[in-house]
Amino acid sequence: MKDVAQKAGVGLGTVSRVLNKSGYVSEEAQQKVWEAVKQLRYVPNGVAQSMVTKHSYTLGVVLPDFTNPFFPGLARGIENEARKHGYTIIMIDTDWQEHNESQAIDTLRQRSIDGALLVASANALSFVHRLCEAKIPVVLLDRGVEDLDAISQVTVDHYKGACKAMAWAYEKGYTRVGFLSGPAKVSSANLRLRGYLDAIGRGDVAVDEIEQHPELPVVRADFSFEKGRQATEELLRTHPDVTCIFAANDLSALGALSYLTARGIAVPDDIAIIGFDDILMATLVHPSLTTIRQPTYEMGTLAARLLLQQLADPRSKPEKHILEPTLIVRQTC
Amino acid sequence: MKDVAQKAGVGLGTVSRVLNKSGYVSEEAQQKVWEAVKQLRYVPNGVAQSMVTKHSYTLGVVLPDFTNPFFPGLARGIENEARKHGYTIIMIDTDWQEHNESQAIDTLRQRSIDGALLVASANALSFVHRLCEAKIPVVLLDRGVEDLDAISQVTVDHYKGACKAMAWAYEKGYTRVGFLSGPAKVSSANLRLRGYLDAIGRGDVAVDEIEQHPELPVVRADFSFEKGRQATEELLRTHPDVTCIFAANDLSALGALSYLTARGIAVPDDIAIIGFDDILMATLVHPSLTTIRQPTYEMGTLAARLLLQQLADPRSKPEKHILEPTLIVRQTC
DNA sequence: CTGTTAGCGCGTTCAC
DNA sequence: GTGAACGCGCTAACAG
């Protein structure tokens, strides 16, 4: 920067002022400074700027797994919105590992990001606390924490989504519906399971006691394609009478579809399938997947917007948005 | 930090020394410092650290589009390798826009990243220069620049991949093969087109003159699903006699598949399809997609490893890795 | 309108 | 072994 000042024949303060368009600077000086900047291809050192201004124009995004197409969808919404406002994204993929998630929080604190978007896989509350402690605004995405009014949340009504799926299954005449669940500690997965249980009239069993009810056609999966296949195999082995499978997410559902097709079981004639998310793949497979749609991109942009708004005006109230999932009827059910 | 020093009853220098495990500090002092750190939940300010040490333990990753599953695959490889070494990732999605790419470079320079991984959509050379100018080590990923020995590159032999695809098409008896190309200025796309042209015996037409040869069954697409559909429609309109479609990437190929299926054209009986990338979706669609596999995850880890190695030892020579694509035969061809 | 100065939080080099 | 002083590149507040 002082090279620029020298070349332009002005002081450092002046350079800073024209670069930041703050304060008054004569036309002439401005010209000279811009000239020098261009010639020297000067780019301000953001680190030094952050050091004094206390903000870095960087947002942290923590996601469980961006090989699951659902998350890049969110990320893209975030990225776009952030870029519009001159913010950069630090993205961390935690691979569903609580350990990585915890580490991610430390990383973000250390990098002094301005705000964080968190798609928590578990323990969201503790992570939120650690971020808040460091005075970093957070917004929770896709999965929320109830009774937490201090921060903004953009989620989907997972429970209702599951209910809609089940209602559709019943409407189509499927009475023996099995469930491919998500990871145990993920709140969104649990809400979907809750919806399923309530729908089949087993409101009495708690989601975390599901393992103790082997009589129920519920198998633990983990949102992945591969585990979806395996879980389907297990489900059919333990509950051969199911006529419809409701999967906690599309990737699992696609795993189920893949397994059934390979086994020569006709979908939906022998067994129907309903997924959750509505990722692009859902439209591509054959038969195409009936699923519950989450407005992915919108969630990303909305969350980013809320966060940016909070950064712009720290007094702005946190907002809780619970978006509506919609049933997308295709061929598998 | 000075809170820690005070609480531990030592000077700032001592705290710094125990945190960085540099220099000698008495056992006793170390105890006290760690104690204080824990109680105060102190996290060092990475920005200030960067300012003096000149490195940020941050890597920049520039990708064209992470809603295309191919890229998250790369990203995950990078992320994993980076995390192992304590590095964080700044990820930028340029949406194939040259403008965004250029801006991304500025952003990275400004954030003073330690190194960059670049999946360039066009103009790679100029971006590399700008990064080098700022003394930021770069490694090019997936698409390379020839005659550039100054930096490491991890690519796939796109040309050979295309040749393999075409060889397979011919072996299966398809003689009228059409091509769904990628974006005009993307080098990998052009190499694949080059391979295609050579295979059909039109080595005489240059890839950038392709538009002037409407007699060839080549249609411009852009690597997206939707454009793949449209391009297929156009291809069949202008060249109704093609019996096989080779798409520059899987997403386009899936677009083609979707279009053909919707039109009631049997795949591969009426028209065969070959893709490029081997993303997960390729295995899921029906019929499943015959394609050319890029070793995505490995490319990501390898590229990250090369970059980290260069950061650890700046004198280490840049390496050029050209990986081998492999033909994966499934059902569409 | 502009040049100068004081920190931002930390690692590093010194004397102690 | 350890504390104090310096400076990284920049912005903000000040005196001119």
Short mmCIF file of N, CA and C in Angstrom, two decimals, chain A residues 40 62 79 96 108 119 171 176 186 241 278:
data_model
loop_
_atom_site.label_atom_id
_atom_site.label_comp_id
_atom_site.label_asym_id
_atom_site.label_seq_id
_atom_site.Cartn_x
_atom_site.Cartn_y
_atom_site.Cartn_z
N LEU A 40 0.42 -1.04 -10.34
CA LEU A 40 1.06 -1.98 -9.42
C LEU A 40 0.23 -3.24 -9.23
N VAL A 62 -21.27 -24.85 7.30
CA VAL A 62 -20.95 -26.20 7.74
C VAL A 62 -22.02 -27.17 7.26
N GLU A 79 -24.21 -19.29 -1.60
CA GLU A 79 -23.10 -18.69 -2.33
C GLU A 79 -23.55 -17.49 -3.15
N TRP A 96 -20.68 -36.03 8.31
CA TRP A 96 -21.59 -36.52 9.36
C TRP A 96 -20.87 -36.85 10.68
N LEU A 108 -13.89 -22.10 12.41
CA LEU A 108 -14.59 -20.88 12.06
C LEU A 108 -14.32 -19.76 13.05
N VAL A 119 -25.71 -26.43 9.05
CA VAL A 119 -26.61 -27.55 8.86
C VAL A 119 -26.11 -28.62 9.81
N GLU A 171 -53.52 -43.07 0.80
CA GLU A 171 -54.49 -42.75 -0.24
C GLU A 171 -54.36 -43.70 -1.44
N ARG A 176 -49.20 -51.35 4.48
CA ARG A 176 -48.01 -51.83 5.18
C ARG A 176 -46.81 -51.04 4.69
N VAL A 186 -29.72 -37.06 14.10
CA VAL A 186 -30.05 -35.93 13.25
C VAL A 186 -31.52 -35.55 13.43
N ASP A 241 -43.68 -58.40 4.34
CA ASP A 241 -45.02 -58.04 3.90
C ASP A 241 -45.20 -56.57 3.56
N ASP A 278 -36.37 -34.33 -2.94
CA ASP A 278 -36.52 -33.99 -4.34
C ASP A 278 -35.24 -33.44 -4.95
#
